[in-house]
PDB file of C-alpha atoms and ligand atoms in Angstrom:
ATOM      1  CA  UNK Y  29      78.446-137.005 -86.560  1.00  0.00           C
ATOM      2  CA  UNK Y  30      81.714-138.721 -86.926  1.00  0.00           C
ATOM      3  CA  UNK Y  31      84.670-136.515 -85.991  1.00  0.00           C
ATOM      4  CA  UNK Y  32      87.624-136.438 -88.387  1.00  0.00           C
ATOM      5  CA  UNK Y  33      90.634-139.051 -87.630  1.00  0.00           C
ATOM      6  CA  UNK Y  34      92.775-136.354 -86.870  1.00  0.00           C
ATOM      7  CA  UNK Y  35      90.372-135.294 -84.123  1.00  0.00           C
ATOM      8  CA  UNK Y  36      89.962-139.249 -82.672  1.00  0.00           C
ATOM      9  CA  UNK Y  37      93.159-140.617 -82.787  1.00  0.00           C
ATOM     10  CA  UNK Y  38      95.726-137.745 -81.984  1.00  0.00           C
ATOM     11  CA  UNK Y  39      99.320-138.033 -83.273  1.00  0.00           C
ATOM     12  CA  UNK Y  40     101.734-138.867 -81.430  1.00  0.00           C
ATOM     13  CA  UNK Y  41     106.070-139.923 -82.264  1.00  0.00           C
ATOM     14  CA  UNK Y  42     104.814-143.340 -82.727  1.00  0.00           C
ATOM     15  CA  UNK Y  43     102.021-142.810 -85.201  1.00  0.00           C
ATOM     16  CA  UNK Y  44     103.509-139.519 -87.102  1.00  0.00           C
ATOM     17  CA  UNK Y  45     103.955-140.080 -90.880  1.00  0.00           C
ATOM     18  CA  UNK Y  46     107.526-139.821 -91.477  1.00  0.00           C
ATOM     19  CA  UNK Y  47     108.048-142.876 -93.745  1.00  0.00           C
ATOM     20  CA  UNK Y  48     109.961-140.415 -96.562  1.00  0.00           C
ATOM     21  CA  UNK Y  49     111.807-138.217 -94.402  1.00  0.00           C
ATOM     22  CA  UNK Y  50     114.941-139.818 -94.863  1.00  0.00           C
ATOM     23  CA  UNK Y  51     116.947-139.562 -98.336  1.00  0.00           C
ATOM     24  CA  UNK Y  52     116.547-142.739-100.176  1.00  0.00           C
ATOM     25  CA  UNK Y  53     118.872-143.845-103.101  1.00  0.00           C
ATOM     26  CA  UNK Y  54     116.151-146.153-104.724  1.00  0.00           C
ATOM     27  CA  UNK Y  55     112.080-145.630-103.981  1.00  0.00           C
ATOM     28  CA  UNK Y  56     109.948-148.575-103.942  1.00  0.00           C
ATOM     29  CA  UNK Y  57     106.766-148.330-105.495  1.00  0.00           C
ATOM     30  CA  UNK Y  58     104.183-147.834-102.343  1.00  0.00           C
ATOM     31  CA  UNK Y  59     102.803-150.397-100.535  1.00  0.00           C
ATOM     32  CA  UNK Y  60     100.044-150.518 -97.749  1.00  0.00           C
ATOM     33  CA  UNK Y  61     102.431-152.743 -95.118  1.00  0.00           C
ATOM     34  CA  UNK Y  62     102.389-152.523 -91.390  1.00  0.00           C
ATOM     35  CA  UNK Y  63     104.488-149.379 -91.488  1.00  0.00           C
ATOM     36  CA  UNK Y  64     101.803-147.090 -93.325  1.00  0.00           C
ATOM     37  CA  UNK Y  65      99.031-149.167 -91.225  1.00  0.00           C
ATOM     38  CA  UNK Y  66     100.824-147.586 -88.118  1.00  0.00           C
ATOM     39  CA  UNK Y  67     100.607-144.019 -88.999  1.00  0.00           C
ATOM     40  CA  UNK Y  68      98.017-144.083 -92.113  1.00  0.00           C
ATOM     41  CA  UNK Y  69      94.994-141.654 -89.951  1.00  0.00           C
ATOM     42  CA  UNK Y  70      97.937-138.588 -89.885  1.00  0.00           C
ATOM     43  CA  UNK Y  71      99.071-139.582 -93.412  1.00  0.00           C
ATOM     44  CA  UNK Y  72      95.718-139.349 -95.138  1.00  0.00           C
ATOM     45  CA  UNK Y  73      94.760-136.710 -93.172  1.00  0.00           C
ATOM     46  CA  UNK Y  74      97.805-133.941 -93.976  1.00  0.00           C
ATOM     47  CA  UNK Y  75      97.816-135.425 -97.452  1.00  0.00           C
ATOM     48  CA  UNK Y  76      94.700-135.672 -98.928  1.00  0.00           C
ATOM     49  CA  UNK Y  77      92.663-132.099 -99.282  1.00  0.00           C
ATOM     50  CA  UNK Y  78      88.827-132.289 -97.592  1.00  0.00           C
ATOM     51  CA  UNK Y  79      89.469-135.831 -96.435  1.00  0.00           C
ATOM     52  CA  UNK Y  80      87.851-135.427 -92.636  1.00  0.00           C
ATOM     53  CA  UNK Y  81      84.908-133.344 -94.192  1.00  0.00           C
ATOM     54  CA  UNK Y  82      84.655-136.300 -96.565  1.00  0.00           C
ATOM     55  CA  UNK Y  83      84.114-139.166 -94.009  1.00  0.00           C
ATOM     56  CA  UNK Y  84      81.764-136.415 -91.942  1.00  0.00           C
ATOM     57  CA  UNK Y  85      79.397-136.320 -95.199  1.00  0.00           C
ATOM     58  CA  UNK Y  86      79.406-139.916 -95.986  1.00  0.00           C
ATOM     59  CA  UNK Y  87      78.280-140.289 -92.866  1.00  0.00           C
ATOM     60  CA  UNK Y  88      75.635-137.536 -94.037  1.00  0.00           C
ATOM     61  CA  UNK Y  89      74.683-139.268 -96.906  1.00  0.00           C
ATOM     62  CA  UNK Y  90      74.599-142.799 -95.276  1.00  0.00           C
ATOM     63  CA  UNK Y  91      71.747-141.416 -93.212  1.00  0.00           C
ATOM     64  CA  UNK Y  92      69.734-140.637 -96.661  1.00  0.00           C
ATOM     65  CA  UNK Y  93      70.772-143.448 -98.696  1.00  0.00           C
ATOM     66  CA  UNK Y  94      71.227-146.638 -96.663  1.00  0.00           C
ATOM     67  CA  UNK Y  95      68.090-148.526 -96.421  1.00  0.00           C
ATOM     68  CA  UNK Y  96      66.729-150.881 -94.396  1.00  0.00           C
ATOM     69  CA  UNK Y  97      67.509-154.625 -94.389  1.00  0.00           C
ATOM     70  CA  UNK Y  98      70.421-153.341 -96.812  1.00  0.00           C
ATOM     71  CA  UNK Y  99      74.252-153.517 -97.198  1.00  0.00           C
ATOM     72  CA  UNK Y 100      76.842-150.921 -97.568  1.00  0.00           C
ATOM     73  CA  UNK Y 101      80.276-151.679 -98.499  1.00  0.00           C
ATOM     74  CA  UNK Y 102      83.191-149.926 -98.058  1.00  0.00           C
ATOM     75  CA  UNK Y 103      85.686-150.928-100.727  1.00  0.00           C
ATOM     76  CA  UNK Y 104      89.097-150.544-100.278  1.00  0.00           C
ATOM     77  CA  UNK Y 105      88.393-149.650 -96.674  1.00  0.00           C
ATOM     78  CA  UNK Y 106      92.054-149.301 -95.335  1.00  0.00           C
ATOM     79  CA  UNK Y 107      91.026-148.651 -91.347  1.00  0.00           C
ATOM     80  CA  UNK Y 108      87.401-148.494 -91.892  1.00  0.00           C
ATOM     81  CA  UNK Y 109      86.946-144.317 -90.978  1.00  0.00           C
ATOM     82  CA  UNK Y 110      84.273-144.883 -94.374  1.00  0.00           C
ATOM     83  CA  UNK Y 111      82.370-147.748 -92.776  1.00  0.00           C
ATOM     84  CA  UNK Y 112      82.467-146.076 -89.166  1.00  0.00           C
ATOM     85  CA  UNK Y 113      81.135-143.131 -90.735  1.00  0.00           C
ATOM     86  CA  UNK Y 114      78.124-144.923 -92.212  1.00  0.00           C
ATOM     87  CA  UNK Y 115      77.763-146.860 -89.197  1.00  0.00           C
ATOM     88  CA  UNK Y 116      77.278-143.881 -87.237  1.00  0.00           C
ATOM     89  CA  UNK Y 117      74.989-142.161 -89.962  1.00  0.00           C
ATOM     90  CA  UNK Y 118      72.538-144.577 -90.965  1.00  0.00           C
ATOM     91  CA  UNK Y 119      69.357-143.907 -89.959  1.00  0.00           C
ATOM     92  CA  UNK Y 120      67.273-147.462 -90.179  1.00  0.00           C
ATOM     93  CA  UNK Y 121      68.172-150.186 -87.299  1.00  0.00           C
ATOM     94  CA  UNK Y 122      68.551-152.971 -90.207  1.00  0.00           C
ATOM     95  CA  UNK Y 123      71.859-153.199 -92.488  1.00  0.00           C
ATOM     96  CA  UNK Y 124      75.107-154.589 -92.687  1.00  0.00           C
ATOM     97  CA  UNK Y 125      78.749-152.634 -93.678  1.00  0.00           C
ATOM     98  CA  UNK Y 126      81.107-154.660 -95.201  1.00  0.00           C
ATOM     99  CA  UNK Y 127      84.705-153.486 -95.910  1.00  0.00           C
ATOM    100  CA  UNK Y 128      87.183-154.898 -97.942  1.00  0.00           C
ATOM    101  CA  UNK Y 129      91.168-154.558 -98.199  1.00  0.00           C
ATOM    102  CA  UNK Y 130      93.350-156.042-100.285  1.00  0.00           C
ATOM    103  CA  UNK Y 131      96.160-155.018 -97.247  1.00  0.00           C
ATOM    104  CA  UNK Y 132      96.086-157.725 -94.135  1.00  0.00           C
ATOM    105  CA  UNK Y 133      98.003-155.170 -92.213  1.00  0.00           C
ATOM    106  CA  UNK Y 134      94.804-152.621 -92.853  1.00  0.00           C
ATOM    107  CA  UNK Y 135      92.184-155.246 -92.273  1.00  0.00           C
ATOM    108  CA  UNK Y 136      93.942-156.499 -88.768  1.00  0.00           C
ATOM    109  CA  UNK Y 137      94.523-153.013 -87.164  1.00  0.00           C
ATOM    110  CA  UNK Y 138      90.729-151.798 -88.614  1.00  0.00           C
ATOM    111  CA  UNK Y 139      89.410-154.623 -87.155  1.00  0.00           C
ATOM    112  CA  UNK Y 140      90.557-154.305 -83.556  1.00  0.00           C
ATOM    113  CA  UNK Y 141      89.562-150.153 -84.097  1.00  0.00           C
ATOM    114  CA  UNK Y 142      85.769-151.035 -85.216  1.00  0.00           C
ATOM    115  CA  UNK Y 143      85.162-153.507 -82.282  1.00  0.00           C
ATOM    116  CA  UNK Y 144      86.032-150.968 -80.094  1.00  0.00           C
ATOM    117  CA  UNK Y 145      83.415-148.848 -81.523  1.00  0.00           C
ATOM    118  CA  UNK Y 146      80.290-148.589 -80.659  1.00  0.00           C
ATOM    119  CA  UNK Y 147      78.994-149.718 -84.022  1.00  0.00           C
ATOM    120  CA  UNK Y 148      80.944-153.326 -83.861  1.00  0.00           C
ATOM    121  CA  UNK Y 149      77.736-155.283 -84.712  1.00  0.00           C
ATOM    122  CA  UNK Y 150      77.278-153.397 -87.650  1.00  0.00           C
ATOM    123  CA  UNK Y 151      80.373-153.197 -89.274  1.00  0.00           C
ATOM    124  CA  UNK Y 152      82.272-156.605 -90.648  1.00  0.00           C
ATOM    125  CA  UNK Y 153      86.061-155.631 -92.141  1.00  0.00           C
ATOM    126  CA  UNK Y 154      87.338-158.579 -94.887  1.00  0.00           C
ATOM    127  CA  UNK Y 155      90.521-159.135 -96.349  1.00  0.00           C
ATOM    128  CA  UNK Y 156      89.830-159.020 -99.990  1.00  0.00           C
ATOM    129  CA  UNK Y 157      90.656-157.525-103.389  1.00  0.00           C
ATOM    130  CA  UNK Y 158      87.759-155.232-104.276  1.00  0.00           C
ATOM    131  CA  UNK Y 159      87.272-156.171-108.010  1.00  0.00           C
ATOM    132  CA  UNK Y 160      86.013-159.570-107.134  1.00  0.00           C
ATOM    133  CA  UNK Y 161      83.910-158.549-104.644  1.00  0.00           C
ATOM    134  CA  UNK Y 162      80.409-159.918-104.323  1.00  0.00           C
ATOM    135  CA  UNK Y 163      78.177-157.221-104.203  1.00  0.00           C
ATOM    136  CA  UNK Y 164      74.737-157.842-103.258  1.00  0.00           C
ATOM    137  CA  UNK Y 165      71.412-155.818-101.879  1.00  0.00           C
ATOM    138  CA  UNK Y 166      73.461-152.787-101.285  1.00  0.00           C
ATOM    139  CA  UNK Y 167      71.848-149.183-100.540  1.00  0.00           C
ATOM    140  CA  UNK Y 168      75.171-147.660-100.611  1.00  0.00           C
ATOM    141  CA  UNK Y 169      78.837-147.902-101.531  1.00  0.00           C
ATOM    142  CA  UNK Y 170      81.971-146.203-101.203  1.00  0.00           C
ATOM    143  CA  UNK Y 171      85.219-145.667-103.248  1.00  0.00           C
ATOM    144  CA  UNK Y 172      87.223-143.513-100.957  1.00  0.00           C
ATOM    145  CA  UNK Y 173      90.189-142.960-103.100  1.00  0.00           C
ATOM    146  CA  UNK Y 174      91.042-146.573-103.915  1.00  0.00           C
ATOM    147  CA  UNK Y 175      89.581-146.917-107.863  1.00  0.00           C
ATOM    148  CA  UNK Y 176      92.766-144.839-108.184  1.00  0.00           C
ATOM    149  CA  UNK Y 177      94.725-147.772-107.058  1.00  0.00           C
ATOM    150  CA  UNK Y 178      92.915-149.759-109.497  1.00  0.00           C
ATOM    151  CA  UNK Y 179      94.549-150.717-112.701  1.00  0.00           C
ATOM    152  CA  UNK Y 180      92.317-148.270-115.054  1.00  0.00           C
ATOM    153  CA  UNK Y 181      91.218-151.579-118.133  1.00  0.00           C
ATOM    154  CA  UNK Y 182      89.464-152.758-114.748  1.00  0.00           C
ATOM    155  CA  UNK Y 183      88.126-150.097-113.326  1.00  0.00           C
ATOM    156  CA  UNK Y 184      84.305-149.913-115.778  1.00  0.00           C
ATOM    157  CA  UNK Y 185      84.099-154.374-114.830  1.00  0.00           C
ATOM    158  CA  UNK Y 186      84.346-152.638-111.318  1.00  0.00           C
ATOM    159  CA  UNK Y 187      81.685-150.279-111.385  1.00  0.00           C
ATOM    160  CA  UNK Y 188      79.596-152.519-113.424  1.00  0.00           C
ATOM    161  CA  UNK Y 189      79.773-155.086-110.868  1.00  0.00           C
ATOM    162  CA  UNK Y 190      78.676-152.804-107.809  1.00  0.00           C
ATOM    163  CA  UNK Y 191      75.772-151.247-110.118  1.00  0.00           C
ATOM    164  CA  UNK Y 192      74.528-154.648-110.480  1.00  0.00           C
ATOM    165  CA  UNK Y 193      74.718-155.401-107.093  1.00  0.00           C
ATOM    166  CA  UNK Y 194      72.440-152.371-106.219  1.00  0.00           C
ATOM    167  CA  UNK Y 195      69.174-151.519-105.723  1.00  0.00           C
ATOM    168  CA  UNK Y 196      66.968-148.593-107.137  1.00  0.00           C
ATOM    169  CA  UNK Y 197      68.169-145.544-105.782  1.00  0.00           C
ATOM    170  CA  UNK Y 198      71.494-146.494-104.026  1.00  0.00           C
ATOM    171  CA  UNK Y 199      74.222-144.128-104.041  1.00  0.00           C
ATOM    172  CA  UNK Y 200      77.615-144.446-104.933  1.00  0.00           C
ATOM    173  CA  UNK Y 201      80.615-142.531-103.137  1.00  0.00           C
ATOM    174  CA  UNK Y 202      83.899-142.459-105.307  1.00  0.00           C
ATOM    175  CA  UNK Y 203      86.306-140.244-104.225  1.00  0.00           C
ATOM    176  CA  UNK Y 204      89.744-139.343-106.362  1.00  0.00           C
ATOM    177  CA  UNK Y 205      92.707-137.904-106.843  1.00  0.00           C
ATOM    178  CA  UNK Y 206      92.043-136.060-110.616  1.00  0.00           C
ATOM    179  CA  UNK Y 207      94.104-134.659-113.355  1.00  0.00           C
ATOM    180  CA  UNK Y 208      93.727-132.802-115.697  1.00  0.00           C
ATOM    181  CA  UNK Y 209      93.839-132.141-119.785  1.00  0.00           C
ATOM    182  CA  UNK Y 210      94.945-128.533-119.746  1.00  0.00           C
ATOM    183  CA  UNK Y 211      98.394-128.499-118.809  1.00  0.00           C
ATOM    184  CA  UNK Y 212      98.335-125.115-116.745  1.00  0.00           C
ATOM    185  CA  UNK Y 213      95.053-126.347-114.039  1.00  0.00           C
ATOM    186  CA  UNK Y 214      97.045-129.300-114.374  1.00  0.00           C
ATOM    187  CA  UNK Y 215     100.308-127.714-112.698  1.00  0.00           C
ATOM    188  CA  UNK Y 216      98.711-125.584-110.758  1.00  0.00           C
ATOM    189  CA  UNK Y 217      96.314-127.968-108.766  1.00  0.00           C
ATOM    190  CA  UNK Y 218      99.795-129.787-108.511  1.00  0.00           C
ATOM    191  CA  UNK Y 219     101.592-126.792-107.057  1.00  0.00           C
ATOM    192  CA  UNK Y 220      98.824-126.120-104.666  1.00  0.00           C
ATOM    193  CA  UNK Y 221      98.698-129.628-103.324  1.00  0.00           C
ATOM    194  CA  UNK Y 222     102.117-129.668-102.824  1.00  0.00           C
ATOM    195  CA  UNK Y 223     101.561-126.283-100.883  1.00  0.00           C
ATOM    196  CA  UNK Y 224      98.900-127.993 -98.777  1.00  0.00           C
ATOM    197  CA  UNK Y 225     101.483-130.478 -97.726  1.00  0.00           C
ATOM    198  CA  UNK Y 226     104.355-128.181 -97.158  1.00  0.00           C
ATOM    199  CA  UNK Y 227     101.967-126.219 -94.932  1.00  0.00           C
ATOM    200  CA  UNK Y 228     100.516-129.547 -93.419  1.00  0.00           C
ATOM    201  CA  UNK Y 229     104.490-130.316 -91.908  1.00  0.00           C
ATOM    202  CA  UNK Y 230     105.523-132.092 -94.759  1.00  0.00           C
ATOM    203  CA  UNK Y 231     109.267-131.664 -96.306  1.00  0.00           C
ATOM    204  CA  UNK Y 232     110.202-130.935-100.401  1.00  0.00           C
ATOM    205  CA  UNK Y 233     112.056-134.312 -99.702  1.00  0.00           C
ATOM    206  CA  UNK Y 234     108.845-136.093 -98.254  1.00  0.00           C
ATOM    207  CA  UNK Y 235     106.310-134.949-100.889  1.00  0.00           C
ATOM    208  CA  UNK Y 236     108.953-135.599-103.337  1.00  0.00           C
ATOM    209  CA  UNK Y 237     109.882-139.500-102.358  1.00  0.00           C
ATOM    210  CA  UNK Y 238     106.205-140.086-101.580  1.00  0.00           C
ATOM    211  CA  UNK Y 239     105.201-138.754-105.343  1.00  0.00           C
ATOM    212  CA  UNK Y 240     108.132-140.853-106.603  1.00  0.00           C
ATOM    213  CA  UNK Y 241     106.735-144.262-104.793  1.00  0.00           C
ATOM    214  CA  UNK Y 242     103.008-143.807-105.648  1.00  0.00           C
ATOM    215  CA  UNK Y 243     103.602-143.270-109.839  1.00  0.00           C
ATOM    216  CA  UNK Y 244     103.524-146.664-110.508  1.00  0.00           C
ATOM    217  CA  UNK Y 245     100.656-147.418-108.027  1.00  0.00           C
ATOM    218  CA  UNK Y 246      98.323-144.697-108.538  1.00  0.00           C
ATOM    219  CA  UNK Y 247      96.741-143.393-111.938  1.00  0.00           C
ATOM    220  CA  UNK Y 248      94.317-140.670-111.577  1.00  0.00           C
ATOM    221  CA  UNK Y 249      91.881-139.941-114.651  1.00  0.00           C
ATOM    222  CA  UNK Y 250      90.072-136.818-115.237  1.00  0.00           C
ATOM    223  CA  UNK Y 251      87.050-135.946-114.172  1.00  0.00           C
ATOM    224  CA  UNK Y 252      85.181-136.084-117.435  1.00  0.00           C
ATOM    225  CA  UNK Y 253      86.675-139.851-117.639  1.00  0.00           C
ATOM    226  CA  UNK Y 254      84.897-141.081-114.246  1.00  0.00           C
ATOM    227  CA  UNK Y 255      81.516-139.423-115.541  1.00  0.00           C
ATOM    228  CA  UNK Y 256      81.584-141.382-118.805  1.00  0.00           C
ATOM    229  CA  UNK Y 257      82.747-144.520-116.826  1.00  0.00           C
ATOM    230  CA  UNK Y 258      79.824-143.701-114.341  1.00  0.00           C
ATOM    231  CA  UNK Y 259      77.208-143.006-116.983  1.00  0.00           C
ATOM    232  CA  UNK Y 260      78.897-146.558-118.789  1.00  0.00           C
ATOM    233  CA  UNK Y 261      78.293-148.683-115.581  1.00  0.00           C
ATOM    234  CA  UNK Y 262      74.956-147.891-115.551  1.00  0.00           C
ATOM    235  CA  UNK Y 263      74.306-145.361-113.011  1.00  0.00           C
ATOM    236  CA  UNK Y 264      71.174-142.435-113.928  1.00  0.00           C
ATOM    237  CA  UNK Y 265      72.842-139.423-112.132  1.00  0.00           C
ATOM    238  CA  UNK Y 266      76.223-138.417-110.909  1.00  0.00           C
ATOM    239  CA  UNK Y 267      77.453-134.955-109.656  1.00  0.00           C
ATOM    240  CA  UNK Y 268      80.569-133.676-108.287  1.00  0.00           C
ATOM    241  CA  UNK Y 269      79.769-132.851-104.551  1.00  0.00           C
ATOM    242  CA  UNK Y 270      83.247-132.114-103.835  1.00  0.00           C
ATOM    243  CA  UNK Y 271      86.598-130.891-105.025  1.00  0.00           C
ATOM    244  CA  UNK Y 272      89.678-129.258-103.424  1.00  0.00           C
ATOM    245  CA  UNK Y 273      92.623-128.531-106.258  1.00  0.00           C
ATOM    246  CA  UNK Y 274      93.129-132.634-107.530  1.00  0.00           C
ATOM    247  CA  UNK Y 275      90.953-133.912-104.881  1.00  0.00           C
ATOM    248  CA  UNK Y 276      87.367-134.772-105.985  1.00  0.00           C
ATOM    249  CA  UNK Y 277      84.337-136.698-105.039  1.00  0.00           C
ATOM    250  CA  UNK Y 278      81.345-137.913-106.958  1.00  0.00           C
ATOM    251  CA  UNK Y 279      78.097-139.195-105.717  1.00  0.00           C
ATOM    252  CA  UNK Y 280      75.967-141.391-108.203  1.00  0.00           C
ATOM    253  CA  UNK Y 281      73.172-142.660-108.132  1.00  0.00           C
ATOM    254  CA  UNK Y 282      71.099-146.115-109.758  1.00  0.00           C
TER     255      UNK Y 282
HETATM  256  C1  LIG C 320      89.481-144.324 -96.181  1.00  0.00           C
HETATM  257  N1  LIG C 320      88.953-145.697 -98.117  1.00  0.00           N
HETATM  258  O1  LIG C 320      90.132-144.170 -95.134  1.00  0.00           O
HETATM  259  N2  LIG C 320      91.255-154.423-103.338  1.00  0.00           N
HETATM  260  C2  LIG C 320      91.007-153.996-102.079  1.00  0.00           C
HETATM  261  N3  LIG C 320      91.644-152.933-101.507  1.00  0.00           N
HETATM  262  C3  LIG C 320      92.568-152.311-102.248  1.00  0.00           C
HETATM  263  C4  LIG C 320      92.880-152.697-103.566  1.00  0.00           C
HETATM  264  C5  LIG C 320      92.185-153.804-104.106  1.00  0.00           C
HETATM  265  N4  LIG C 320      92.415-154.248-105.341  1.00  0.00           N
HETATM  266  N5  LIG C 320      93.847-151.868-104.043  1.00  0.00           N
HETATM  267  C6  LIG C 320      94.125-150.999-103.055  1.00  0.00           C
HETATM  268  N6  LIG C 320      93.360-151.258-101.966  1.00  0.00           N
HETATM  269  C7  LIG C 320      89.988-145.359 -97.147  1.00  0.00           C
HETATM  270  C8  LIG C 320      91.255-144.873 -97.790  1.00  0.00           C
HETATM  271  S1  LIG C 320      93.476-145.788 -99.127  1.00  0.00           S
HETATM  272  C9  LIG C 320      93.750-144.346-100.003  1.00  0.00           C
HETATM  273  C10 LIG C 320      91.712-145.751 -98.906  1.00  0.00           C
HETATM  274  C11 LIG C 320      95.112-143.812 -99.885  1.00  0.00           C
HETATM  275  C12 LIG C 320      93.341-150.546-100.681  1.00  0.00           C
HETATM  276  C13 LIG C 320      94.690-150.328-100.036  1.00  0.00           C
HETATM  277  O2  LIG C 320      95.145-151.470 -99.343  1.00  0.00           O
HETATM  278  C14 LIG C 320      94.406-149.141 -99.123  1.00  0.00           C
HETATM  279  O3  LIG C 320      94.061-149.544 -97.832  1.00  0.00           O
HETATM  280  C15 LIG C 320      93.245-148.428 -99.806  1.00  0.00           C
HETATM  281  O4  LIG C 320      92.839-149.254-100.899  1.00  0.00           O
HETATM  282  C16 LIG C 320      93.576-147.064-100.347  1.00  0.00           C
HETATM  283  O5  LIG C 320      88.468-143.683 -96.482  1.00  0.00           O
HETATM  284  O6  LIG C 320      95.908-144.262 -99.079  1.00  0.00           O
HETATM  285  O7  LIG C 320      95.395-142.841-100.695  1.00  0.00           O
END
């Protein structure tokens, strides 16, 4: 099974995320540019909660849902740890995993990473913006936390498009970042996150900046929002398989 990022590529000056650790009069909203491509496996990996054990169980679930003579895509791949991980997990000798980025930086660098993996034939990374992605004959694919990034009046054409683009009994990964309605899970989920950074190496002034450059760029939804979506799109079953404070991920399936 795939080992987390943190694990595979270890951090070093060079690839450290410290891209708000300097006081900055004006924030631009985030963007994913060479300079988060270069330290982006420490920067998901201290910021998001559960994110290694995530790409370990798609990797789990690639090797009961991807079927043979199949695709799985990989949508909003960023370095491809999502399409490595179903790589390594499928168990049939016959598919394809596509990945698509809207970032040329991401596409480049996960490029060069997956053909020096042992799962290069299987695995083709595109530069691409997800919601006009063809999907077709797929077994399997994966939202890893980029439906977030997703302005949210196209985010039900998006799921419609990759439930038509299935077959019977593919599985859909979307991971999140959530909120919430009642105000008090809502801070406190916050608080604790923020916690998780701190403890994770990051400064006040980091998670501060960071929050600052993503609120323009990210939208999270609840989590009753992405089951009506889900159920809207299509799809017969969904379930929550995993959450950590504002972290969650769904599996649903066609
Ligand atoms: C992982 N899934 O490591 N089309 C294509 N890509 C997009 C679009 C779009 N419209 N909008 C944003 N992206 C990955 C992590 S990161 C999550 C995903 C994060 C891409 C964007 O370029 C970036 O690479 C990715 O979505 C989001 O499992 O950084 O929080």
């Amino acid at each position: 099974m795939l080992k987390t990022d943190q694990k595979r590529y270890p951090v070093t000056k060079a690839n450290k995320d410290q891209l708000f650790a300097t006081p900055s009069k004006q924030i631009a909203d985030f963007v994913f540019d060479q300079s988060v491509v270069d330290v982006f496996p420490d920067m998901i990996n201290r910021s998001v909660p559960g994110y290694g054990s995530i790409i370990n169980t798609i990797g789990l679930l690639a090797q009961q849902y991807i079927q043979s003579d199949s695709n799985a895509y990989d949508l909003g791949c960023s370095l491809g740890a999502g399409s490595l991980a179903m790589a390594q997990g499928a168990g049939v000798d016959k598919f394809q995993v596509i990945g698509v980025d809207n970032s040329h930086a991401m596409v480049e660098r996960g490029t060069e990473m997956m053909q020096q993996s042992p799962f290069s034939d299987f695995i083709t990374l595109q530069h691409g913006d997800l919601c006009d992605q063809n999907i077709e004959n797929a077994s399997m694919a994966v939202l890893n936390f980029t439906l977030q990034f997703i302005s949210p009046q196209k985010r039900l054409a998006v799921l419609k498009n990759i439930y038509q683009g299935m077959r019977p009994g593919a599985a859909l990964v979307l991971s999140e970042k959530i909120c919430f309605d009642d105000v008090f899970s809502q801070q406190t989920n916050e608080q604790l996150h923020h916690q998780f950074k701190q403890t994770n190496g990051y400064s006040a002034l980091e998670i501060s900046q960071k929050r600052t450059a993503l609120e323009n760029v990210l939208e999270p939804e609840t989590l009753d929002t992405h089951f009506q979506r889900i159920h809207e799109a299509g799809f017969q079953h969904c379930n929550t398989w995993f959450q950590c404070f504002n972290f969650a991920s769904l599996i649903a399936i066609k």
